């Protein structure tokens, strides 16, 4: 452990800079598209989206959990909730046009009501990208194997290229904040529905970069959360 915080202070102060560090051409670059994606329109019945717990009950019960029941979860419900979260981010921040939109990737390992596999979700669309066999071993997606024991993982991505052109290092800070808020929003929505999970920063994007077309700039992973049914007591 170090008690000299000089280096860390310099890093934190650097996040206030609004001077772009790239070539300023982010608006001319686009992330690699998903040519073979299959559009999905999740429309779970209203009763399946109705919270089991109200806000107070959710906040009182919320826990970060790595212990899960080996049961499937309704993937269409997760996709619908994530789309609502990303629409909320788009509307609340109003930065999609200037700093880039958030994207969510759902790795559905144990799925009910939809094919297991990889899904991409934005505020505008949802699509199916790949099956479990293409994703490979689930334990490769996290630095802790416990992350792979949930029913699924949701990872939030952002364009650091666009964010840097918009506001330099401050753009990165805002992208990280937006991704954090969206991930917590989804996690709390899941817990309100009676599910459990944990947020984590140890997602390993290199294991699936070929599937999500992540280059670390135009599409970069920032935060993730697991979701699952709670273990039986």
PDB file of C-alpha atoms in Angstrom:
ATOM      1  CA  UNK A   1       0.000   0.000   0.000  1.00  0.00           C
ATOM      2  CA  UNK A   2       1.142   3.549  -0.752  1.00  0.00           C
ATOM      3  CA  UNK A   3       0.233   6.666   1.176  1.00  0.00           C
ATOM      4  CA  UNK A   4       1.601   9.011  -1.489  1.00  0.00           C
ATOM      5  CA  UNK A   5      -1.470  10.077  -3.453  1.00  0.00           C
ATOM      6  CA  UNK A   6       0.385  12.492  -5.743  1.00  0.00           C
ATOM      7  CA  UNK A   7       0.165  10.244  -8.788  1.00  0.00           C
ATOM      8  CA  UNK A   8      -3.507   9.432  -8.232  1.00  0.00           C
ATOM      9  CA  UNK A   9      -4.343  13.081  -7.666  1.00  0.00           C
ATOM     10  CA  UNK A  10      -2.701  13.945 -10.981  1.00  0.00           C
ATOM     11  CA  UNK A  11      -4.778  11.283 -12.740  1.00  0.00           C
ATOM     12  CA  UNK A  12      -8.025  12.544 -11.187  1.00  0.00           C
ATOM     13  CA  UNK A  13      -7.215  16.127 -12.026  1.00  0.00           C
ATOM     14  CA  UNK A  14      -6.535  15.043 -15.603  1.00  0.00           C
ATOM     15  CA  UNK A  15     -10.145  13.914 -15.955  1.00  0.00           C
ATOM     16  CA  UNK A  16     -11.244  17.553 -15.798  1.00  0.00           C
ATOM     17  CA  UNK A  17      -9.513  18.359 -19.080  1.00  0.00           C
ATOM     18  CA  UNK A  18     -11.818  19.122 -21.993  1.00  0.00           C
ATOM     19  CA  UNK A  19      -8.987  19.185 -24.537  1.00  0.00           C
ATOM     20  CA  UNK A  20      -9.404  16.360 -27.084  1.00  0.00           C
ATOM     21  CA  UNK A  21      -6.413  14.065 -27.427  1.00  0.00           C
ATOM     22  CA  UNK A  22      -7.449  12.382 -30.691  1.00  0.00           C
ATOM     23  CA  UNK A  23      -7.486  13.670 -34.256  1.00  0.00           C
ATOM     24  CA  UNK A  24     -10.999  15.105 -33.936  1.00  0.00           C
ATOM     25  CA  UNK A  25     -12.393  12.836 -36.640  1.00  0.00           C
ATOM     26  CA  UNK A  26     -14.494  10.585 -34.409  1.00  0.00           C
ATOM     27  CA  UNK A  27     -17.719  11.672 -36.107  1.00  0.00           C
ATOM     28  CA  UNK A  28     -16.367  10.230 -39.351  1.00  0.00           C
ATOM     29  CA  UNK A  29     -15.610   6.842 -37.806  1.00  0.00           C
ATOM     30  CA  UNK A  30     -18.257   4.256 -37.003  1.00  0.00           C
ATOM     31  CA  UNK A  31     -18.013   1.049 -34.986  1.00  0.00           C
ATOM     32  CA  UNK A  32     -18.039  -2.106 -37.069  1.00  0.00           C
ATOM     33  CA  UNK A  33     -21.687  -2.957 -37.851  1.00  0.00           C
ATOM     34  CA  UNK A  34     -23.323  -6.314 -37.143  1.00  0.00           C
ATOM     35  CA  UNK A  35     -24.215  -7.448 -40.639  1.00  0.00           C
ATOM     36  CA  UNK A  36     -25.497 -10.893 -39.620  1.00  0.00           C
ATOM     37  CA  UNK A  37     -27.515  -9.815 -36.582  1.00  0.00           C
ATOM     38  CA  UNK A  38     -31.113 -10.950 -36.241  1.00  0.00           C
ATOM     39  CA  UNK A  39     -33.582  -8.268 -35.046  1.00  0.00           C
ATOM     40  CA  UNK A  40     -35.447  -9.093 -31.852  1.00  0.00           C
ATOM     41  CA  UNK A  41     -38.470  -7.275 -30.449  1.00  0.00           C
ATOM     42  CA  UNK A  42     -38.894  -8.325 -26.816  1.00  0.00           C
ATOM     43  CA  UNK A  43     -42.434  -7.642 -25.692  1.00  0.00           C
ATOM     44  CA  UNK A  44     -42.909  -9.497 -22.406  1.00  0.00           C
ATOM     45  CA  UNK A  45     -46.378  -9.243 -20.873  1.00  0.00           C
ATOM     46  CA  UNK A  46     -46.866  -6.313 -18.511  1.00  0.00           C
ATOM     47  CA  UNK A  47     -47.241  -8.627 -15.518  1.00  0.00           C
ATOM     48  CA  UNK A  48     -43.761 -10.048 -16.181  1.00  0.00           C
ATOM     49  CA  UNK A  49     -42.300  -6.546 -15.865  1.00  0.00           C
ATOM     50  CA  UNK A  50     -44.215  -5.648 -12.720  1.00  0.00           C
ATOM     51  CA  UNK A  51     -41.829  -5.327  -9.741  1.00  0.00           C
ATOM     52  CA  UNK A  52     -42.100  -7.805  -6.904  1.00  0.00           C
ATOM     53  CA  UNK A  53     -40.756  -5.148  -4.514  1.00  0.00           C
ATOM     54  CA  UNK A  54     -41.468  -1.416  -4.411  1.00  0.00           C
ATOM     55  CA  UNK A  55     -38.606   1.099  -4.277  1.00  0.00           C
ATOM     56  CA  UNK A  56     -38.268   0.965  -0.515  1.00  0.00           C
ATOM     57  CA  UNK A  57     -38.391  -2.816  -0.477  1.00  0.00           C
ATOM     58  CA  UNK A  58     -35.814  -3.005  -3.252  1.00  0.00           C
ATOM     59  CA  UNK A  59     -33.402  -0.668  -1.470  1.00  0.00           C
ATOM     60  CA  UNK A  60     -33.819  -2.561   1.809  1.00  0.00           C
ATOM     61  CA  UNK A  61     -33.238  -5.955   0.185  1.00  0.00           C
ATOM     62  CA  UNK A  62     -30.596  -5.070  -2.405  1.00  0.00           C
ATOM     63  CA  UNK A  63     -27.357  -6.961  -2.054  1.00  0.00           C
ATOM     64  CA  UNK A  64     -24.358  -7.679  -4.222  1.00  0.00           C
ATOM     65  CA  UNK A  65     -24.530 -11.438  -4.678  1.00  0.00           C
ATOM     66  CA  UNK A  66     -22.307 -14.070  -6.277  1.00  0.00           C
ATOM     67  CA  UNK A  67     -24.503 -16.970  -5.147  1.00  0.00           C
ATOM     68  CA  UNK A  68     -27.122 -17.980  -7.699  1.00  0.00           C
ATOM     69  CA  UNK A  69     -29.702 -20.667  -8.332  1.00  0.00           C
ATOM     70  CA  UNK A  70     -28.902 -22.798 -11.397  1.00  0.00           C
ATOM     71  CA  UNK A  71     -32.175 -21.766 -13.054  1.00  0.00           C
ATOM     72  CA  UNK A  72     -32.938 -19.919 -16.294  1.00  0.00           C
ATOM     73  CA  UNK A  73     -34.110 -16.307 -16.428  1.00  0.00           C
ATOM     74  CA  UNK A  74     -36.525 -14.748 -18.908  1.00  0.00           C
ATOM     75  CA  UNK A  75     -34.125 -13.175 -21.398  1.00  0.00           C
ATOM     76  CA  UNK A  76     -36.879 -11.119 -23.033  1.00  0.00           C
ATOM     77  CA  UNK A  77     -37.470  -9.403 -19.687  1.00  0.00           C
ATOM     78  CA  UNK A  78     -33.757  -8.550 -19.354  1.00  0.00           C
ATOM     79  CA  UNK A  79     -33.649  -7.227 -22.929  1.00  0.00           C
ATOM     80  CA  UNK A  80     -36.749  -5.103 -22.377  1.00  0.00           C
ATOM     81  CA  UNK A  81     -35.437  -3.654 -19.122  1.00  0.00           C
ATOM     82  CA  UNK A  82     -32.041  -2.896 -20.666  1.00  0.00           C
ATOM     83  CA  UNK A  83     -33.623  -1.124 -23.620  1.00  0.00           C
ATOM     84  CA  UNK A  84     -35.623   1.054 -21.222  1.00  0.00           C
ATOM     85  CA  UNK A  85     -32.446   1.821 -19.268  1.00  0.00           C
ATOM     86  CA  UNK A  86     -30.607   2.906 -22.420  1.00  0.00           C
ATOM     87  CA  UNK A  87     -33.542   5.035 -23.542  1.00  0.00           C
ATOM     88  CA  UNK A  88     -33.505   6.706 -20.149  1.00  0.00           C
ATOM     89  CA  UNK A  89     -29.771   7.392 -20.529  1.00  0.00           C
ATOM     90  CA  UNK A  90     -30.338   8.853 -23.989  1.00  0.00           C
ATOM     91  CA  UNK A  91     -33.182  11.114 -22.870  1.00  0.00           C
ATOM     92  CA  UNK A  92     -31.738  12.207 -19.516  1.00  0.00           C
ATOM     93  CA  UNK A  93     -28.229  13.021 -20.702  1.00  0.00           C
ATOM     94  CA  UNK A  94     -28.979  14.134 -24.258  1.00  0.00           C
ATOM     95  CA  UNK A  95     -25.406  13.310 -25.298  1.00  0.00           C
ATOM     96  CA  UNK A  96     -25.845  10.512 -27.838  1.00  0.00           C
ATOM     97  CA  UNK A  97     -25.357  12.835 -30.819  1.00  0.00           C
ATOM     98  CA  UNK A  98     -22.248  14.542 -29.448  1.00  0.00           C
ATOM     99  CA  UNK A  99     -20.546  12.026 -27.138  1.00  0.00           C
ATOM    100  CA  UNK A 100     -21.908   8.764 -28.503  1.00  0.00           C
ATOM    101  CA  UNK A 101     -24.597   6.339 -27.363  1.00  0.00           C
ATOM    102  CA  UNK A 102     -24.233   3.525 -24.855  1.00  0.00           C
ATOM    103  CA  UNK A 103     -24.612  -0.065 -26.023  1.00  0.00           C
ATOM    104  CA  UNK A 104     -25.477  -3.102 -23.945  1.00  0.00           C
ATOM    105  CA  UNK A 105     -24.457  -6.690 -24.669  1.00  0.00           C
ATOM    106  CA  UNK A 106     -26.375  -9.471 -22.929  1.00  0.00           C
ATOM    107  CA  UNK A 107     -24.650 -12.822 -22.516  1.00  0.00           C
ATOM    108  CA  UNK A 108     -27.590 -15.103 -21.739  1.00  0.00           C
ATOM    109  CA  UNK A 109     -26.199 -18.383 -20.426  1.00  0.00           C
ATOM    110  CA  UNK A 110     -29.370 -19.884 -18.936  1.00  0.00           C
ATOM    111  CA  UNK A 111     -32.300 -18.523 -20.866  1.00  0.00           C
ATOM    112  CA  UNK A 112     -36.038 -18.964 -20.745  1.00  0.00           C
ATOM    113  CA  UNK A 113     -38.381 -17.756 -23.474  1.00  0.00           C
ATOM    114  CA  UNK A 114     -35.566 -16.918 -25.898  1.00  0.00           C
ATOM    115  CA  UNK A 115     -32.473 -18.501 -27.384  1.00  0.00           C
ATOM    116  CA  UNK A 116     -29.423 -18.475 -25.113  1.00  0.00           C
ATOM    117  CA  UNK A 117     -26.497 -16.569 -26.520  1.00  0.00           C
ATOM    118  CA  UNK A 118     -25.334 -13.022 -27.186  1.00  0.00           C
ATOM    119  CA  UNK A 119     -27.688 -10.072 -27.704  1.00  0.00           C
ATOM    120  CA  UNK A 120     -26.960  -6.417 -28.508  1.00  0.00           C
ATOM    121  CA  UNK A 121     -29.266  -3.730 -27.142  1.00  0.00           C
ATOM    122  CA  UNK A 122     -29.387   0.008 -27.868  1.00  0.00           C
ATOM    123  CA  UNK A 123     -32.034   2.640 -27.220  1.00  0.00           C
ATOM    124  CA  UNK A 124     -33.315   2.031 -30.761  1.00  0.00           C
ATOM    125  CA  UNK A 125     -32.954  -1.695 -31.406  1.00  0.00           C
ATOM    126  CA  UNK A 126     -32.335  -5.174 -30.054  1.00  0.00           C
ATOM    127  CA  UNK A 127     -30.737  -8.017 -31.981  1.00  0.00           C
ATOM    128  CA  UNK A 128     -29.394 -11.535 -31.587  1.00  0.00           C
ATOM    129  CA  UNK A 129     -25.711 -11.914 -32.479  1.00  0.00           C
ATOM    130  CA  UNK A 130     -24.418 -15.378 -31.612  1.00  0.00           C
ATOM    131  CA  UNK A 131     -25.082 -18.674 -29.857  1.00  0.00           C
ATOM    132  CA  UNK A 132     -23.403 -20.007 -26.738  1.00  0.00           C
ATOM    133  CA  UNK A 133     -21.036 -22.155 -28.779  1.00  0.00           C
ATOM    134  CA  UNK A 134     -19.618 -19.012 -30.424  1.00  0.00           C
ATOM    135  CA  UNK A 135     -19.188 -17.222 -27.084  1.00  0.00           C
ATOM    136  CA  UNK A 136     -17.045 -19.998 -25.696  1.00  0.00           C
ATOM    137  CA  UNK A 137     -16.508 -20.851 -22.000  1.00  0.00           C
ATOM    138  CA  UNK A 138     -18.478 -18.470 -19.801  1.00  0.00           C
ATOM    139  CA  UNK A 139     -15.690 -18.346 -17.211  1.00  0.00           C
ATOM    140  CA  UNK A 140     -13.506 -16.525 -19.738  1.00  0.00           C
ATOM    141  CA  UNK A 141     -15.733 -13.455 -19.457  1.00  0.00           C
ATOM    142  CA  UNK A 142     -14.710 -12.440 -15.949  1.00  0.00           C
ATOM    143  CA  UNK A 143     -11.628 -12.286 -13.756  1.00  0.00           C
ATOM    144  CA  UNK A 144     -13.604 -14.217 -11.122  1.00  0.00           C
ATOM    145  CA  UNK A 145     -15.241 -17.465 -12.145  1.00  0.00           C
ATOM    146  CA  UNK A 146     -18.225 -16.664  -9.945  1.00  0.00           C
ATOM    147  CA  UNK A 147     -19.323 -14.067 -12.496  1.00  0.00           C
ATOM    148  CA  UNK A 148     -19.988 -16.860 -14.990  1.00  0.00           C
ATOM    149  CA  UNK A 149     -22.261 -18.815 -12.648  1.00  0.00           C
ATOM    150  CA  UNK A 150     -25.190 -16.421 -13.010  1.00  0.00           C
ATOM    151  CA  UNK A 151     -27.939 -16.807 -15.579  1.00  0.00           C
ATOM    152  CA  UNK A 152     -26.235 -14.091 -17.589  1.00  0.00           C
ATOM    153  CA  UNK A 153     -23.994 -11.047 -17.793  1.00  0.00           C
ATOM    154  CA  UNK A 154     -24.815  -7.599 -19.152  1.00  0.00           C
ATOM    155  CA  UNK A 155     -21.862  -5.448 -20.254  1.00  0.00           C
ATOM    156  CA  UNK A 156     -22.147  -1.724 -21.048  1.00  0.00           C
ATOM    157  CA  UNK A 157     -20.017  -0.263 -23.838  1.00  0.00           C
ATOM    158  CA  UNK A 158     -19.316   3.303 -24.982  1.00  0.00           C
ATOM    159  CA  UNK A 159     -17.393   5.102 -27.721  1.00  0.00           C
ATOM    160  CA  UNK A 160     -14.320   6.618 -26.075  1.00  0.00           C
ATOM    161  CA  UNK A 161     -13.386   8.035 -29.463  1.00  0.00           C
ATOM    162  CA  UNK A 162     -16.554  10.136 -29.610  1.00  0.00           C
ATOM    163  CA  UNK A 163     -16.336  11.059 -25.930  1.00  0.00           C
ATOM    164  CA  UNK A 164     -12.752  12.280 -26.248  1.00  0.00           C
ATOM    165  CA  UNK A 165     -13.532  14.392 -29.312  1.00  0.00           C
ATOM    166  CA  UNK A 166     -16.501  15.885 -27.447  1.00  0.00           C
ATOM    167  CA  UNK A 167     -14.721  16.790 -24.201  1.00  0.00           C
ATOM    168  CA  UNK A 168     -11.282  15.227 -23.859  1.00  0.00           C
ATOM    169  CA  UNK A 169     -10.609  13.315 -20.634  1.00  0.00           C
ATOM    170  CA  UNK A 170     -13.784  14.793 -19.171  1.00  0.00           C
ATOM    171  CA  UNK A 171     -15.621  12.946 -21.958  1.00  0.00           C
ATOM    172  CA  UNK A 172     -14.227   9.648 -20.689  1.00  0.00           C
ATOM    173  CA  UNK A 173     -15.311  10.517 -17.150  1.00  0.00           C
ATOM    174  CA  UNK A 174     -18.846  11.277 -18.322  1.00  0.00           C
ATOM    175  CA  UNK A 175     -18.992   8.040 -20.345  1.00  0.00           C
ATOM    176  CA  UNK A 176     -17.902   6.064 -17.284  1.00  0.00           C
ATOM    177  CA  UNK A 177     -20.526   7.854 -15.178  1.00  0.00           C
ATOM    178  CA  UNK A 178     -23.277   7.185 -17.711  1.00  0.00           C
ATOM    179  CA  UNK A 179     -22.325   3.509 -17.922  1.00  0.00           C
ATOM    180  CA  UNK A 180     -22.271   3.240 -14.121  1.00  0.00           C
ATOM    181  CA  UNK A 181     -25.696   4.839 -13.763  1.00  0.00           C
ATOM    182  CA  UNK A 182     -27.160   2.612 -16.477  1.00  0.00           C
ATOM    183  CA  UNK A 183     -25.673  -0.551 -14.964  1.00  0.00           C
ATOM    184  CA  UNK A 184     -26.949   0.304 -11.496  1.00  0.00           C
ATOM    185  CA  UNK A 185     -30.341   1.153 -12.995  1.00  0.00           C
ATOM    186  CA  UNK A 186     -30.528  -2.290 -14.601  1.00  0.00           C
ATOM    187  CA  UNK A 187     -29.273  -4.053 -11.481  1.00  0.00           C
ATOM    188  CA  UNK A 188     -31.896  -2.374  -9.287  1.00  0.00           C
ATOM    189  CA  UNK A 189     -34.631  -3.147 -11.814  1.00  0.00           C
ATOM    190  CA  UNK A 190     -33.591  -6.806 -11.706  1.00  0.00           C
ATOM    191  CA  UNK A 191     -33.577  -6.820  -7.914  1.00  0.00           C
ATOM    192  CA  UNK A 192     -37.029  -5.220  -7.899  1.00  0.00           C
ATOM    193  CA  UNK A 193     -38.181  -8.187 -10.000  1.00  0.00           C
ATOM    194  CA  UNK A 194     -36.817 -10.610  -7.399  1.00  0.00           C
ATOM    195  CA  UNK A 195     -33.552 -11.398  -9.167  1.00  0.00           C
ATOM    196  CA  UNK A 196     -30.035 -11.002  -7.788  1.00  0.00           C
ATOM    197  CA  UNK A 197     -26.636 -10.070  -9.168  1.00  0.00           C
ATOM    198  CA  UNK A 198     -23.550  -7.955  -8.732  1.00  0.00           C
ATOM    199  CA  UNK A 199     -21.865  -5.140 -10.605  1.00  0.00           C
ATOM    200  CA  UNK A 200     -18.249  -5.768 -11.510  1.00  0.00           C
ATOM    201  CA  UNK A 201     -15.409  -4.121 -13.360  1.00  0.00           C
ATOM    202  CA  UNK A 202     -13.581  -7.354 -14.066  1.00  0.00           C
ATOM    203  CA  UNK A 203     -15.277  -8.099 -17.374  1.00  0.00           C
ATOM    204  CA  UNK A 204     -12.799  -9.539 -19.922  1.00  0.00           C
ATOM    205  CA  UNK A 205     -13.782  -7.997 -23.279  1.00  0.00           C
ATOM    206  CA  UNK A 206     -10.866  -9.544 -25.166  1.00  0.00           C
ATOM    207  CA  UNK A 207     -12.546 -12.958 -24.965  1.00  0.00           C
ATOM    208  CA  UNK A 208     -15.453 -11.761 -27.127  1.00  0.00           C
ATOM    209  CA  UNK A 209     -14.027  -8.760 -28.993  1.00  0.00           C
ATOM    210  CA  UNK A 210     -14.503 -10.612 -32.286  1.00  0.00           C
ATOM    211  CA  UNK A 211     -18.235 -10.953 -31.553  1.00  0.00           C
ATOM    212  CA  UNK A 212     -18.949  -7.448 -30.248  1.00  0.00           C
ATOM    213  CA  UNK A 213     -16.419  -5.758 -32.587  1.00  0.00           C
ATOM    214  CA  UNK A 214     -14.738  -3.998 -29.691  1.00  0.00           C
ATOM    215  CA  UNK A 215     -11.595  -2.077 -30.635  1.00  0.00           C
ATOM    216  CA  UNK A 216     -11.117  -0.236 -27.351  1.00  0.00           C
ATOM    217  CA  UNK A 217     -11.922   3.124 -28.930  1.00  0.00           C
ATOM    218  CA  UNK A 218     -15.119   3.250 -30.980  1.00  0.00           C
ATOM    219  CA  UNK A 219     -16.619   0.519 -28.779  1.00  0.00           C
ATOM    220  CA  UNK A 220     -15.143  -0.073 -25.327  1.00  0.00           C
ATOM    221  CA  UNK A 221     -16.385  -2.031 -22.301  1.00  0.00           C
ATOM    222  CA  UNK A 222     -16.831   0.023 -19.109  1.00  0.00           C
ATOM    223  CA  UNK A 223     -18.913  -1.908 -16.547  1.00  0.00           C
ATOM    224  CA  UNK A 224     -20.933  -5.101 -16.224  1.00  0.00           C
ATOM    225  CA  UNK A 225     -23.446  -6.833 -13.997  1.00  0.00           C
ATOM    226  CA  UNK A 226     -24.580 -10.392 -13.466  1.00  0.00           C
ATOM    227  CA  UNK A 227     -28.223 -11.410 -13.135  1.00  0.00           C
ATOM    228  CA  UNK A 228     -29.774 -14.610 -11.847  1.00  0.00           C
ATOM    229  CA  UNK A 229     -32.455 -16.147  -9.703  1.00  0.00           C
ATOM    230  CA  UNK A 230     -31.586 -16.184  -5.993  1.00  0.00           C
ATOM    231  CA  UNK A 231     -30.466 -19.460  -4.422  1.00  0.00           C
ATOM    232  CA  UNK A 232     -33.035 -21.356  -2.421  1.00  0.00           C
ATOM    233  CA  UNK A 233     -32.743 -20.674   1.275  1.00  0.00           C
TER     234      UNK A 233
END
